[in-house]
Structures are given as C-alpha cells and as structure tokens.
PDB file of C-alpha atoms in Angstrom:
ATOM      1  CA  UNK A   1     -16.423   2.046 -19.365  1.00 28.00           C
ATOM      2  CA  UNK A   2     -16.369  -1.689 -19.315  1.00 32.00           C
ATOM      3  CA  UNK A   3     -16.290  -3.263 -16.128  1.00 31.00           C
ATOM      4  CA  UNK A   4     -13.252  -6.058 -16.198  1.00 34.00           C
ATOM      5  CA  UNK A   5     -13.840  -9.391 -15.306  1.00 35.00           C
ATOM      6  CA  UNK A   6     -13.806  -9.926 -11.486  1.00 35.00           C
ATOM      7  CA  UNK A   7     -15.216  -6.309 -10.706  1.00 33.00           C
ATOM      8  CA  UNK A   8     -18.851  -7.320 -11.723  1.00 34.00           C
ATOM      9  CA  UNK A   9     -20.207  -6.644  -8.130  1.00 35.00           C
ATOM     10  CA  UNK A  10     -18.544  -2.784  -7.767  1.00 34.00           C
ATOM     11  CA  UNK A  11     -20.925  -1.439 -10.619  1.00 31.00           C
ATOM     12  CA  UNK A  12     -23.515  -0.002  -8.593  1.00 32.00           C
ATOM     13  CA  UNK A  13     -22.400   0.134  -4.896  1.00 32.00           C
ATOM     14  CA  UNK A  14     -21.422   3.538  -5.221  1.00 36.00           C
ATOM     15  CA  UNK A  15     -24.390   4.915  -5.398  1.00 33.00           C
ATOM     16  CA  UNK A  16     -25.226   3.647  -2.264  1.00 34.00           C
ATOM     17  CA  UNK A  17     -22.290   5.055  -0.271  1.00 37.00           C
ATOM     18  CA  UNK A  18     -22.454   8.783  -0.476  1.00 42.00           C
ATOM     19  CA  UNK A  19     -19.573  10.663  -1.470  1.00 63.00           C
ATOM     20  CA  UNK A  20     -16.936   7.737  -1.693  1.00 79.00           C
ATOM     21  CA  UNK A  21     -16.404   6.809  -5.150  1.00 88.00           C
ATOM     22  CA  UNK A  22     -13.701   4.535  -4.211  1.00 94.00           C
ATOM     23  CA  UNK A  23     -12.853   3.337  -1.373  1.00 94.00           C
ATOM     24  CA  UNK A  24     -16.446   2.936   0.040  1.00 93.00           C
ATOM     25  CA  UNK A  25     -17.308   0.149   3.009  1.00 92.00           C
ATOM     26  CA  UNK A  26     -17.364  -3.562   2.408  1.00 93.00           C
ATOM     27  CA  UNK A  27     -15.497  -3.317  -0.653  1.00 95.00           C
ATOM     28  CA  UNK A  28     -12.073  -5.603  -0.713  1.00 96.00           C
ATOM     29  CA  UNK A  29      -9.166  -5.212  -3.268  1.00 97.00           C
ATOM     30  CA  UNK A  30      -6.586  -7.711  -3.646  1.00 96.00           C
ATOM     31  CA  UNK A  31      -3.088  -6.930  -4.798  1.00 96.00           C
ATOM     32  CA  UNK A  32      -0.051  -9.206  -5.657  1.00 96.00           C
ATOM     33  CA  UNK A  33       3.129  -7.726  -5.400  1.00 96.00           C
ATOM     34  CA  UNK A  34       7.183  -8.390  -6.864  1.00 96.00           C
ATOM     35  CA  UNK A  35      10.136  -7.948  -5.104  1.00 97.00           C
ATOM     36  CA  UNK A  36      13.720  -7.455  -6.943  1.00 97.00           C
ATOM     37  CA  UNK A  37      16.663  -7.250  -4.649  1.00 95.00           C
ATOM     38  CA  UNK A  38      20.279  -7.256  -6.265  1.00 94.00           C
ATOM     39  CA  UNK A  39      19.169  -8.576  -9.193  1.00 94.00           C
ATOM     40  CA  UNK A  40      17.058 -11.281  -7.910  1.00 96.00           C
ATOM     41  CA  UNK A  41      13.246 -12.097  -6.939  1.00 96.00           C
ATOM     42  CA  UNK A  42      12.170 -12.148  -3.515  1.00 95.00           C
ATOM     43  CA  UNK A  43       9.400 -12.484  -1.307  1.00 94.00           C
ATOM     44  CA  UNK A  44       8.953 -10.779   1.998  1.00 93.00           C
ATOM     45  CA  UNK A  45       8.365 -13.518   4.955  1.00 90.00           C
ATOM     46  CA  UNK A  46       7.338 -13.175   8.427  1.00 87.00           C
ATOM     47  CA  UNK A  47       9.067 -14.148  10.927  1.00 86.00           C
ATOM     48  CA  UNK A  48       7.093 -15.542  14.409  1.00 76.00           C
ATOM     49  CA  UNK A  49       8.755 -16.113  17.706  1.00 69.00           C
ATOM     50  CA  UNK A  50       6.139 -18.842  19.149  1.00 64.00           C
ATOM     51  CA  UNK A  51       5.911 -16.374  22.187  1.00 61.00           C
ATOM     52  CA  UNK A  52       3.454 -14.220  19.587  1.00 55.00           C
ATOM     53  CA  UNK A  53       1.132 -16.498  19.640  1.00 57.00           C
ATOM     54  CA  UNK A  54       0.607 -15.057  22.879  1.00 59.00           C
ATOM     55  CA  UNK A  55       1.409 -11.594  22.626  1.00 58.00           C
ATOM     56  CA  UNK A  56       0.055  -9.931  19.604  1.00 54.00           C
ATOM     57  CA  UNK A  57       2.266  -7.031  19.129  1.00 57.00           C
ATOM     58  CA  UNK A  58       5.541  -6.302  17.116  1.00 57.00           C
ATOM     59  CA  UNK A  59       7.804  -7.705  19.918  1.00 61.00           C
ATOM     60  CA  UNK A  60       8.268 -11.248  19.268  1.00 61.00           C
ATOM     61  CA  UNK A  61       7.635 -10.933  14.950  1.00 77.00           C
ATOM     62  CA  UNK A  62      10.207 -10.243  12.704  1.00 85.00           C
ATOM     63  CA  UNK A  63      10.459 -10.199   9.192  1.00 89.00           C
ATOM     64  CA  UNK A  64      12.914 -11.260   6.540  1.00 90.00           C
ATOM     65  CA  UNK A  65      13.702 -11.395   2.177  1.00 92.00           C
ATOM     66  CA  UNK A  66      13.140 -14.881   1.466  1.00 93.00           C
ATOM     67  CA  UNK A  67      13.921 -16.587  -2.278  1.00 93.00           C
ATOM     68  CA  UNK A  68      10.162 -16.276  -4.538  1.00 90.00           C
ATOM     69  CA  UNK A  69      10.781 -19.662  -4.685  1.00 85.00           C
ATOM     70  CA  UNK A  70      11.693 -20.954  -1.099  1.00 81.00           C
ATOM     71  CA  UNK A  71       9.386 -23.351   0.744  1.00 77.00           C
ATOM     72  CA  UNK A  72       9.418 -23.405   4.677  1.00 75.00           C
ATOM     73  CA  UNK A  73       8.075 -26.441   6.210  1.00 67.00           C
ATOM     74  CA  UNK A  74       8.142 -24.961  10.037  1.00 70.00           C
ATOM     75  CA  UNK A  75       5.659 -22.820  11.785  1.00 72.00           C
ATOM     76  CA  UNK A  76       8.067 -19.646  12.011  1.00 82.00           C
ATOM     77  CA  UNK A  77       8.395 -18.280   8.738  1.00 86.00           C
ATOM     78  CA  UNK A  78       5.675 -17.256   6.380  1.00 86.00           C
ATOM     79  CA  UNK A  79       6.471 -15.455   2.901  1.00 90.00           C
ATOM     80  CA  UNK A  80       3.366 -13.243   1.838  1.00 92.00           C
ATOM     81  CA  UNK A  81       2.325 -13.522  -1.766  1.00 91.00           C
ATOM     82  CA  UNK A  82      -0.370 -11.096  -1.398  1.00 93.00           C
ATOM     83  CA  UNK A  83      -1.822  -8.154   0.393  1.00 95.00           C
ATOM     84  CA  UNK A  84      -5.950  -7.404   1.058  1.00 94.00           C
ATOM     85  CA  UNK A  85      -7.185  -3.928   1.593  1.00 96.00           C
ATOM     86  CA  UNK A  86     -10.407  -4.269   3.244  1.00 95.00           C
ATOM     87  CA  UNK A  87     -12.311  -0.738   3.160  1.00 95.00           C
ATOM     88  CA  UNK A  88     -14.755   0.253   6.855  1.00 93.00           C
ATOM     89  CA  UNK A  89     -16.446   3.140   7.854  1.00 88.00           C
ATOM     90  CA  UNK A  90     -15.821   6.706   7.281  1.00 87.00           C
ATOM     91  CA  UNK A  91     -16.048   9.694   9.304  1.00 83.00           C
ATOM     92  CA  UNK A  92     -17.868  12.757   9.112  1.00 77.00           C
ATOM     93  CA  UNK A  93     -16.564  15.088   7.267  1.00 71.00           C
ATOM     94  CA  UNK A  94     -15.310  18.506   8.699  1.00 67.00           C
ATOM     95  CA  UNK A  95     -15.784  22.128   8.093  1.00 70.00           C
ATOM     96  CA  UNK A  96     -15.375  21.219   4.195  1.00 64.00           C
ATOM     97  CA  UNK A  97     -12.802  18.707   4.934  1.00 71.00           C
ATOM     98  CA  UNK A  98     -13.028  14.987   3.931  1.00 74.00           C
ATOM     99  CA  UNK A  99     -13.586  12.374   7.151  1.00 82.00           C
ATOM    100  CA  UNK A 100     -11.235   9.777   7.173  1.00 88.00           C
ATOM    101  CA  UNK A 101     -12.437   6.504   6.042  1.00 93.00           C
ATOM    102  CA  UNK A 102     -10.556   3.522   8.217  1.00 93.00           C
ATOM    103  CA  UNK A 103      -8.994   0.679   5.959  1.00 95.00           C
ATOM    104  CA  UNK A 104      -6.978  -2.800   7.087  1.00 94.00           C
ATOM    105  CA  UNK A 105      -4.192  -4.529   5.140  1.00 95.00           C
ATOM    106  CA  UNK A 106      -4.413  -8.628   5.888  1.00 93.00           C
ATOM    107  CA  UNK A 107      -1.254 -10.335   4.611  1.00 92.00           C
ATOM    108  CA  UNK A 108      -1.919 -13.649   3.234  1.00 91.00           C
ATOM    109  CA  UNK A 109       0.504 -16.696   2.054  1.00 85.00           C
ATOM    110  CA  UNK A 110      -1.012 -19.108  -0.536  1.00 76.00           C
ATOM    111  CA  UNK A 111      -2.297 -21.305   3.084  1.00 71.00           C
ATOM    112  CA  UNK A 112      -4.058 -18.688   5.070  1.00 71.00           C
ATOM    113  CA  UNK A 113      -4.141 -15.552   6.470  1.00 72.00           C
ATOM    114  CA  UNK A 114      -0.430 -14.053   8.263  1.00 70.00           C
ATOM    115  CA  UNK A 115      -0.421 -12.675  11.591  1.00 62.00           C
ATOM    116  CA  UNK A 116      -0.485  -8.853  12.513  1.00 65.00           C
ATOM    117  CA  UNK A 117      -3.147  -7.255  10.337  1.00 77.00           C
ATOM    118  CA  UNK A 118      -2.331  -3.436   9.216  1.00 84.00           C
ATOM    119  CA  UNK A 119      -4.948  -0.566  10.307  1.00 87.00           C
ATOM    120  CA  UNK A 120      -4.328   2.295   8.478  1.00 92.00           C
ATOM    121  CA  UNK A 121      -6.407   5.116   6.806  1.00 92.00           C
ATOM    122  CA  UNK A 122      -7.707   6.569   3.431  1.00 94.00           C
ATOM    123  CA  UNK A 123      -8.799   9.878   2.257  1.00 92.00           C
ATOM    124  CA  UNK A 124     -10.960  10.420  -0.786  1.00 93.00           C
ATOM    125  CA  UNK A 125     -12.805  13.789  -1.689  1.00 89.00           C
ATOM    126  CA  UNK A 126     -13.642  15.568  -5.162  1.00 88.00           C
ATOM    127  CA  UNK A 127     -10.453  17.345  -4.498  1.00 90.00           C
ATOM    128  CA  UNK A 128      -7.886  14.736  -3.722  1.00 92.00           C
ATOM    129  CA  UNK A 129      -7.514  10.789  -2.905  1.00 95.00           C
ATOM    130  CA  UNK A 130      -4.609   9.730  -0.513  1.00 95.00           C
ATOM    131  CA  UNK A 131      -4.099   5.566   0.169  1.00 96.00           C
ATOM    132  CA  UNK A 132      -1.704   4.764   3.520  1.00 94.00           C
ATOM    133  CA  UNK A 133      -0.103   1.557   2.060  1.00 95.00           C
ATOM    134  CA  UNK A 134       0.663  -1.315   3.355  1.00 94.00           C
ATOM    135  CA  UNK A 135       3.270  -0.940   6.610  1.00 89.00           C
ATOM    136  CA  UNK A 136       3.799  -4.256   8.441  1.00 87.00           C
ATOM    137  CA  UNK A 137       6.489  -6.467   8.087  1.00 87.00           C
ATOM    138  CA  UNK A 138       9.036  -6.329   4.924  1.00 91.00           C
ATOM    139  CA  UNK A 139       6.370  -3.598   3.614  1.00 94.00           C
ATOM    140  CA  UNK A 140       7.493  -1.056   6.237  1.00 92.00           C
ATOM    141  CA  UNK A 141       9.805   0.587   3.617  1.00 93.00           C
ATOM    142  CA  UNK A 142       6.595   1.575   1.717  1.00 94.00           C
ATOM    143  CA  UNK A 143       6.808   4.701   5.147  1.00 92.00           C
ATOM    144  CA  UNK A 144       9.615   6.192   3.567  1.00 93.00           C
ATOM    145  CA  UNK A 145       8.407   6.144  -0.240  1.00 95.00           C
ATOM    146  CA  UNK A 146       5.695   8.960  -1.837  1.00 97.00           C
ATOM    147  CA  UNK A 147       2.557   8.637  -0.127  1.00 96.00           C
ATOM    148  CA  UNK A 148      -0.225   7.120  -2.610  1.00 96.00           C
ATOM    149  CA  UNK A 149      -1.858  10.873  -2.793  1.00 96.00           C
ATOM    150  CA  UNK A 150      -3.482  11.987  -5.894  1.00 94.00           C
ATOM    151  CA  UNK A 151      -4.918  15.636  -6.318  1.00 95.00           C
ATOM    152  CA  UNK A 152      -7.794  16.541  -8.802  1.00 94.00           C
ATOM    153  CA  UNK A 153      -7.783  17.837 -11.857  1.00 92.00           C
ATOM    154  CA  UNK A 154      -5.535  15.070 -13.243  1.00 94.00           C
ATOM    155  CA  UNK A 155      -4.202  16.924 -16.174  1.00 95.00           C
ATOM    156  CA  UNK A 156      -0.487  15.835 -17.861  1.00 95.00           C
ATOM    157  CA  UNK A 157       1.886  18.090 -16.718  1.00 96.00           C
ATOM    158  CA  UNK A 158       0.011  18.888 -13.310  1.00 96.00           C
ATOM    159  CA  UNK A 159       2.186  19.314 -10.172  1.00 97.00           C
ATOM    160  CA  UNK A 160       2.344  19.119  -6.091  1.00 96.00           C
ATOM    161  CA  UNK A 161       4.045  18.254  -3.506  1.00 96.00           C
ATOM    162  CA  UNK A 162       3.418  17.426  -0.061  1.00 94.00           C
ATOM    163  CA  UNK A 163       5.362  16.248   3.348  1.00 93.00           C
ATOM    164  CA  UNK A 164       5.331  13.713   5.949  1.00 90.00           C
ATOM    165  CA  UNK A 165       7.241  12.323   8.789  1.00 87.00           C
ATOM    166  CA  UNK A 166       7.120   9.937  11.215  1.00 86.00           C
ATOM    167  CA  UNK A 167       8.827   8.761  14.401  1.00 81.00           C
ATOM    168  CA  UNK A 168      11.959   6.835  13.722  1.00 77.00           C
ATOM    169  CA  UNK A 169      10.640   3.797  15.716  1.00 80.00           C
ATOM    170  CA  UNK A 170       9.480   2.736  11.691  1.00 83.00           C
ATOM    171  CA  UNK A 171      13.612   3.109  10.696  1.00 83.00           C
ATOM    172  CA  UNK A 172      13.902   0.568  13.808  1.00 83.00           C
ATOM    173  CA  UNK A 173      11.193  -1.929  12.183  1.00 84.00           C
ATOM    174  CA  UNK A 174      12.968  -1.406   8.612  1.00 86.00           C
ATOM    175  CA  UNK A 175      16.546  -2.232  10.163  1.00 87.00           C
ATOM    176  CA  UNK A 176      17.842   1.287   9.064  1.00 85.00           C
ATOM    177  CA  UNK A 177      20.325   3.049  11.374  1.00 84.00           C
ATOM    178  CA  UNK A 178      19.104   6.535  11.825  1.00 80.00           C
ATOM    179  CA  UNK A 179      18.672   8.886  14.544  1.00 76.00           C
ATOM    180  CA  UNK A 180      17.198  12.597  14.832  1.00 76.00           C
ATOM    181  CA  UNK A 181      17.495  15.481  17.293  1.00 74.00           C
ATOM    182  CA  UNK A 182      13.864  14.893  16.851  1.00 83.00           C
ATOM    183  CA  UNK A 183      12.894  11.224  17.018  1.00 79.00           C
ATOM    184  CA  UNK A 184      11.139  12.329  13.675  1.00 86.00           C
ATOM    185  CA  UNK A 185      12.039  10.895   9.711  1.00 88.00           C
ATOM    186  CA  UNK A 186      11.255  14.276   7.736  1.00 90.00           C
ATOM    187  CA  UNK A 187       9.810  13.415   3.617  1.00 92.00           C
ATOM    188  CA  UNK A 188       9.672  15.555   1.284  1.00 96.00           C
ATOM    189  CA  UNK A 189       7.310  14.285  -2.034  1.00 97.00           C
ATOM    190  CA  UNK A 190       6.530  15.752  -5.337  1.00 98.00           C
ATOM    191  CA  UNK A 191       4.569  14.909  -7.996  1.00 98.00           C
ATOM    192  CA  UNK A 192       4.056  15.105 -11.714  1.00 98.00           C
ATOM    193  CA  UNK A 193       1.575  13.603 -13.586  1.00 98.00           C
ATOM    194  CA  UNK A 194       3.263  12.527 -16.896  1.00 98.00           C
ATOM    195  CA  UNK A 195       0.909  11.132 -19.230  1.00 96.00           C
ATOM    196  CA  UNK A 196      -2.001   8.223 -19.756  1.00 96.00           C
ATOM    197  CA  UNK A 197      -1.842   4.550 -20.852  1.00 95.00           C
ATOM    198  CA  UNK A 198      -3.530   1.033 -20.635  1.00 97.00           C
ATOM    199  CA  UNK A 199      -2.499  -1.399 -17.547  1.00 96.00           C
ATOM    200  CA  UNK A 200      -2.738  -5.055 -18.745  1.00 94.00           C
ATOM    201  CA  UNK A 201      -3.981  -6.716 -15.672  1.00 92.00           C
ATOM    202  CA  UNK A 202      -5.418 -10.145 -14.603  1.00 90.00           C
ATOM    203  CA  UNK A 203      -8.718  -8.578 -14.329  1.00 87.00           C
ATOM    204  CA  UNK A 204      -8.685  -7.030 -17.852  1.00 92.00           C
ATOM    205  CA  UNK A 205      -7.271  -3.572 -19.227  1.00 95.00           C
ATOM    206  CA  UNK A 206      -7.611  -0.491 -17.754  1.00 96.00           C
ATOM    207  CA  UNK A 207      -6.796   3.261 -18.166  1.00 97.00           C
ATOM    208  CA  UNK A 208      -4.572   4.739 -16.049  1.00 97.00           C
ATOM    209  CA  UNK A 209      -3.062   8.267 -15.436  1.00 98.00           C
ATOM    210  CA  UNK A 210       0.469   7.782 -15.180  1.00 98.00           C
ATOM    211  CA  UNK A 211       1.838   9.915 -11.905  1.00 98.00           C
ATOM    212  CA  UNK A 212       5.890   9.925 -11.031  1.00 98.00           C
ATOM    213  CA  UNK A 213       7.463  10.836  -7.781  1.00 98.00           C
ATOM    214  CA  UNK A 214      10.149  11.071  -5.446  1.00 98.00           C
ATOM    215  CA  UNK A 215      10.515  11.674  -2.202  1.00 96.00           C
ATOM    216  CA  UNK A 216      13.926  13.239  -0.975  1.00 95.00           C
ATOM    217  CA  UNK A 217      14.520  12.446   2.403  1.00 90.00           C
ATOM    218  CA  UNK A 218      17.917  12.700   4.765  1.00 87.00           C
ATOM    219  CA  UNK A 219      19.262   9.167   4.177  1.00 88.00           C
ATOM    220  CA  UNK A 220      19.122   9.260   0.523  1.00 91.00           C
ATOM    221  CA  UNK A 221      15.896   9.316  -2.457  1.00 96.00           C
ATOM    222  CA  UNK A 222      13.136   6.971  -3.324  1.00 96.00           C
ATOM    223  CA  UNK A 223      10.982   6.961  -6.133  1.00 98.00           C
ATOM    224  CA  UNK A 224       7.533   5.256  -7.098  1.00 98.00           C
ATOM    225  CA  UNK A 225       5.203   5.289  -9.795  1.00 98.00           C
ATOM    226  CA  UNK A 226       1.498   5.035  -9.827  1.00 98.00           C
ATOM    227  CA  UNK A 227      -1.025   3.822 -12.067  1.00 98.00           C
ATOM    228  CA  UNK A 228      -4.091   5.312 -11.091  1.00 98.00           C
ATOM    229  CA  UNK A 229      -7.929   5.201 -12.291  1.00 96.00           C
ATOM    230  CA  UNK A 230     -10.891   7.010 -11.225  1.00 93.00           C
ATOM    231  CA  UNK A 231     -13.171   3.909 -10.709  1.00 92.00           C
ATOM    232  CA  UNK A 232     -10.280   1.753  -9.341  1.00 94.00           C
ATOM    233  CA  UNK A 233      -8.196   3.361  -7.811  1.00 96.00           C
ATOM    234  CA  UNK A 234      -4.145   2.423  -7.755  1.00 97.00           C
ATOM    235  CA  UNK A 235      -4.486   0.009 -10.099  1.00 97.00           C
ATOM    236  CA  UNK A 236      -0.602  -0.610 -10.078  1.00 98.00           C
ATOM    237  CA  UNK A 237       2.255   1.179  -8.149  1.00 98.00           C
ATOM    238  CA  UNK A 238       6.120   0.613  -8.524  1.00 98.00           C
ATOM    239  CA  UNK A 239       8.459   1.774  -5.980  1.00 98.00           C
ATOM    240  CA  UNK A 240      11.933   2.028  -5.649  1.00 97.00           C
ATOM    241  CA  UNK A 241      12.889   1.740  -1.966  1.00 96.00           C
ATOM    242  CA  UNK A 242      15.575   3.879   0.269  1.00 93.00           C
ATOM    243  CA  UNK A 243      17.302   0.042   0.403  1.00 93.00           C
ATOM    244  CA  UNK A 244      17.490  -0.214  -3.213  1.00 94.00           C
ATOM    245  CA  UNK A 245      15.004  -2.793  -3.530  1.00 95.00           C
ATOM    246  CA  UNK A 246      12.351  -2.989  -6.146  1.00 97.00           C
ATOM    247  CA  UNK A 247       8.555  -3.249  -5.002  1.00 97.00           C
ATOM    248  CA  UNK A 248       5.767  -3.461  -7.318  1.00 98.00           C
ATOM    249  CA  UNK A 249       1.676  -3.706  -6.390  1.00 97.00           C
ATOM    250  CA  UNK A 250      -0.394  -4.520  -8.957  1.00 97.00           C
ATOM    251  CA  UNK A 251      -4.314  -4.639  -8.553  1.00 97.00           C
ATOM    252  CA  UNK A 252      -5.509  -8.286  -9.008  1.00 96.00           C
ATOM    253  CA  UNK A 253      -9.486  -8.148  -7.772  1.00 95.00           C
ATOM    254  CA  UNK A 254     -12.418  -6.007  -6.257  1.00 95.00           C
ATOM    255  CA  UNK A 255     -15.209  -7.316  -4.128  1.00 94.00           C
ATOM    256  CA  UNK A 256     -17.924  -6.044  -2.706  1.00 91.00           C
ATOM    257  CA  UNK A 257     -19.382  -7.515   0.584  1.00 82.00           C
ATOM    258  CA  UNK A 258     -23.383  -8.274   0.237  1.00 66.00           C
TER     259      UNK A 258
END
C-alpha cells in the first residue's frame, strides 16, 4: 500500500513495537471534526470559570455549541477545531488477553492547546481493536454512541454486538436529565460490517471497511459509522448523537515521535 502524504514517518515503527500494529507509543493522530445542529454548523467551545486556572478539575469548566464561525475575544470561551490522540505505553498482556495500551485526547483551538486533557484507553489484539473516544467537554456525547470496537475477520456481512455502561455523572456533564435505580446508563451496540470503499482525505486516499451501528439505549437510539483501515486505524467516524446532533471525525495526520 502507498503510504499518503503526511504518514511518511509510521512506515516502519511497527516493527519496533511488538504486537501493536496501530496504536503503538509515540505515535500522534490528528483529527478535525464537524458539528451539525438543527440544520446548522457548530463548533464545540469550552467554557473556563477563571477559578480553573486554579483548580484543574471539571468544577469550574463548562462547555457550550458555539457558531463554526464565531470569534471570542475574552479568555473564557475557547471553540476546539481539533482533537490529538497521543498513543503511551501498554500493558502486559494477560492470560491470552490484550494489555491495555493508555492514550490522551488534547483539545486544541487554532491558538494553542485547551485546558483539561482526556486520558482514556485503547485495546488492539489480532482478534479485535477497541478506541475510547474523545469524552471531555461538548465530546461527552461520544459516551453514549457505539464504542469505536472492531472485531477480526472483517468480512461484509460480519456481525457483533457488545455492551457498556457508565455512571450517570457523564448524563450530568452532557446536560441530559436522567436518573437510574442504579446510578448506571445501560448501552446496548451492534454491529455490521456493510461493505468497502475509498476515504478522500487531506492526507491522500485510503481504503476503508465500512462498519454501521447503533446503540439502543433507555433515552432513545444513536447511530455512528466508521471508516476503518488496518494500518490507520478510524480513519473517519460519523455519529449521530442521543441530542440529535451530527458529529463527524475525520483523520487529518499521523506522527511518530523520534
């Protein structure tokens, strides 16, 4: 395969990195993302109490849907234009199961970086690959779409499913009203992979496996799309969130760290 422009550097670090074909350390992918809300394009922006400066936790940050095209000339709000995934070490694996290799989403604005960075996890084995997305901020409703999760052999027509929940505290963060006997969100996913097809991106074309899903949960569906490639990963992904909202990732560069 062809390596696209901007990728030059990923060729051989593989090799070097053991069973990770993917998501191995030092490596750094960049997405951009869209945002359609009732018809119109939006950003999400962060919101910062000056009292975070201090306190770096959730407390005094907020987030809000800002115009693609507003510009804020304060120190409070931020609109993010982009997302980082920045790939660190992985675990050992476990009696035959796949150690989990720690990842961290930066949120950047076209100035500098945002505040409140994203630690999350990945999972990649010759069986399956699963990608946590992107949770902070506006990107919180990302919890309550299909989990990034892609299980080998990636035939058309192939099939599975799988569940998660969380605690409702992320319902909270997303400004949805909900509450469980259980403090838990229950989601339900499944999975079809329905066919193959070239993704025009910035950083050239690429072959994707096209995989469809929803996830049925107790306050209503949501639905996304991935794009996925072996050497890439999710080169592009298109949700539609439990707000109705329209999110779209789509894979802009790969680094490697020297």
């Amino acid at each position: 395969m062809e390596i696209p422009a901007g990728m030059e550097d990923s060729a051989t670090f593989n090799e070097q990195n053991g069973e990770s074909r993917i998501y191995v350390r030092g490596r750094i992918f960049t997405y951009t993302y869209t945002l359609k809300r009732n018809g119109a394009m939006y950003h999400y922006a962060v919101v910062q109490d000056e009292r975070a400066l201090l306190d770096s936790s959730y407390k005094y940050v907020d987030w809000m849907y800002v115009p693609i095209d507003s510009v804020f000339n304060n120190d409070k709000i931020y609109p993010v234009n982009k997302v980082e995934l920045t790939v660190f070490d992985r675990e050992p694996d476990f009696n035959g199961n796949p150690g989990l290799t720690r990842i961290k989403y930066e949120y950047y604005n076209d100035e500098k970086r945002i505040f409140l960075g994203d630690g999350k996890s990945a999972i990649e084995s010759d069986k399956m690959i699963m990608l946590t997305p992107p949770g902070s901020h506006g990107f919180v409703f990302t919890t309550f779409n299909p989990i990034p999760i892609i299980k080998f052999p990636l035939n058309n027509g192939m099939s599975w499913k799988q569940y998660t929940s969380f605690t409702d505290i992320y319902c909270d963060r997303a400004k949805i009203k909900f509450e469980s006997a259980d403090g838990l969100f229950h989601v339900n996913q499944e999975y079809r992979v329905t066919g193959e097809l070239n993704i025009n991106t910035r950083i050239g074309i690429i072959v994707c496996k096209k995989i469809e899903a929803v996830a049925k949960t107790s306050l209503g569906d949501t639905f996304a799309t991935f794009y996925f490639n072996e050497q890439w990963g999710f080169v592009k992904t298109e949700y539609r969130n439990i707000d109705g909202s329209e999110l779209v990732f789509q894979l802009v560069a790969v680094k490697d760290r020297q």
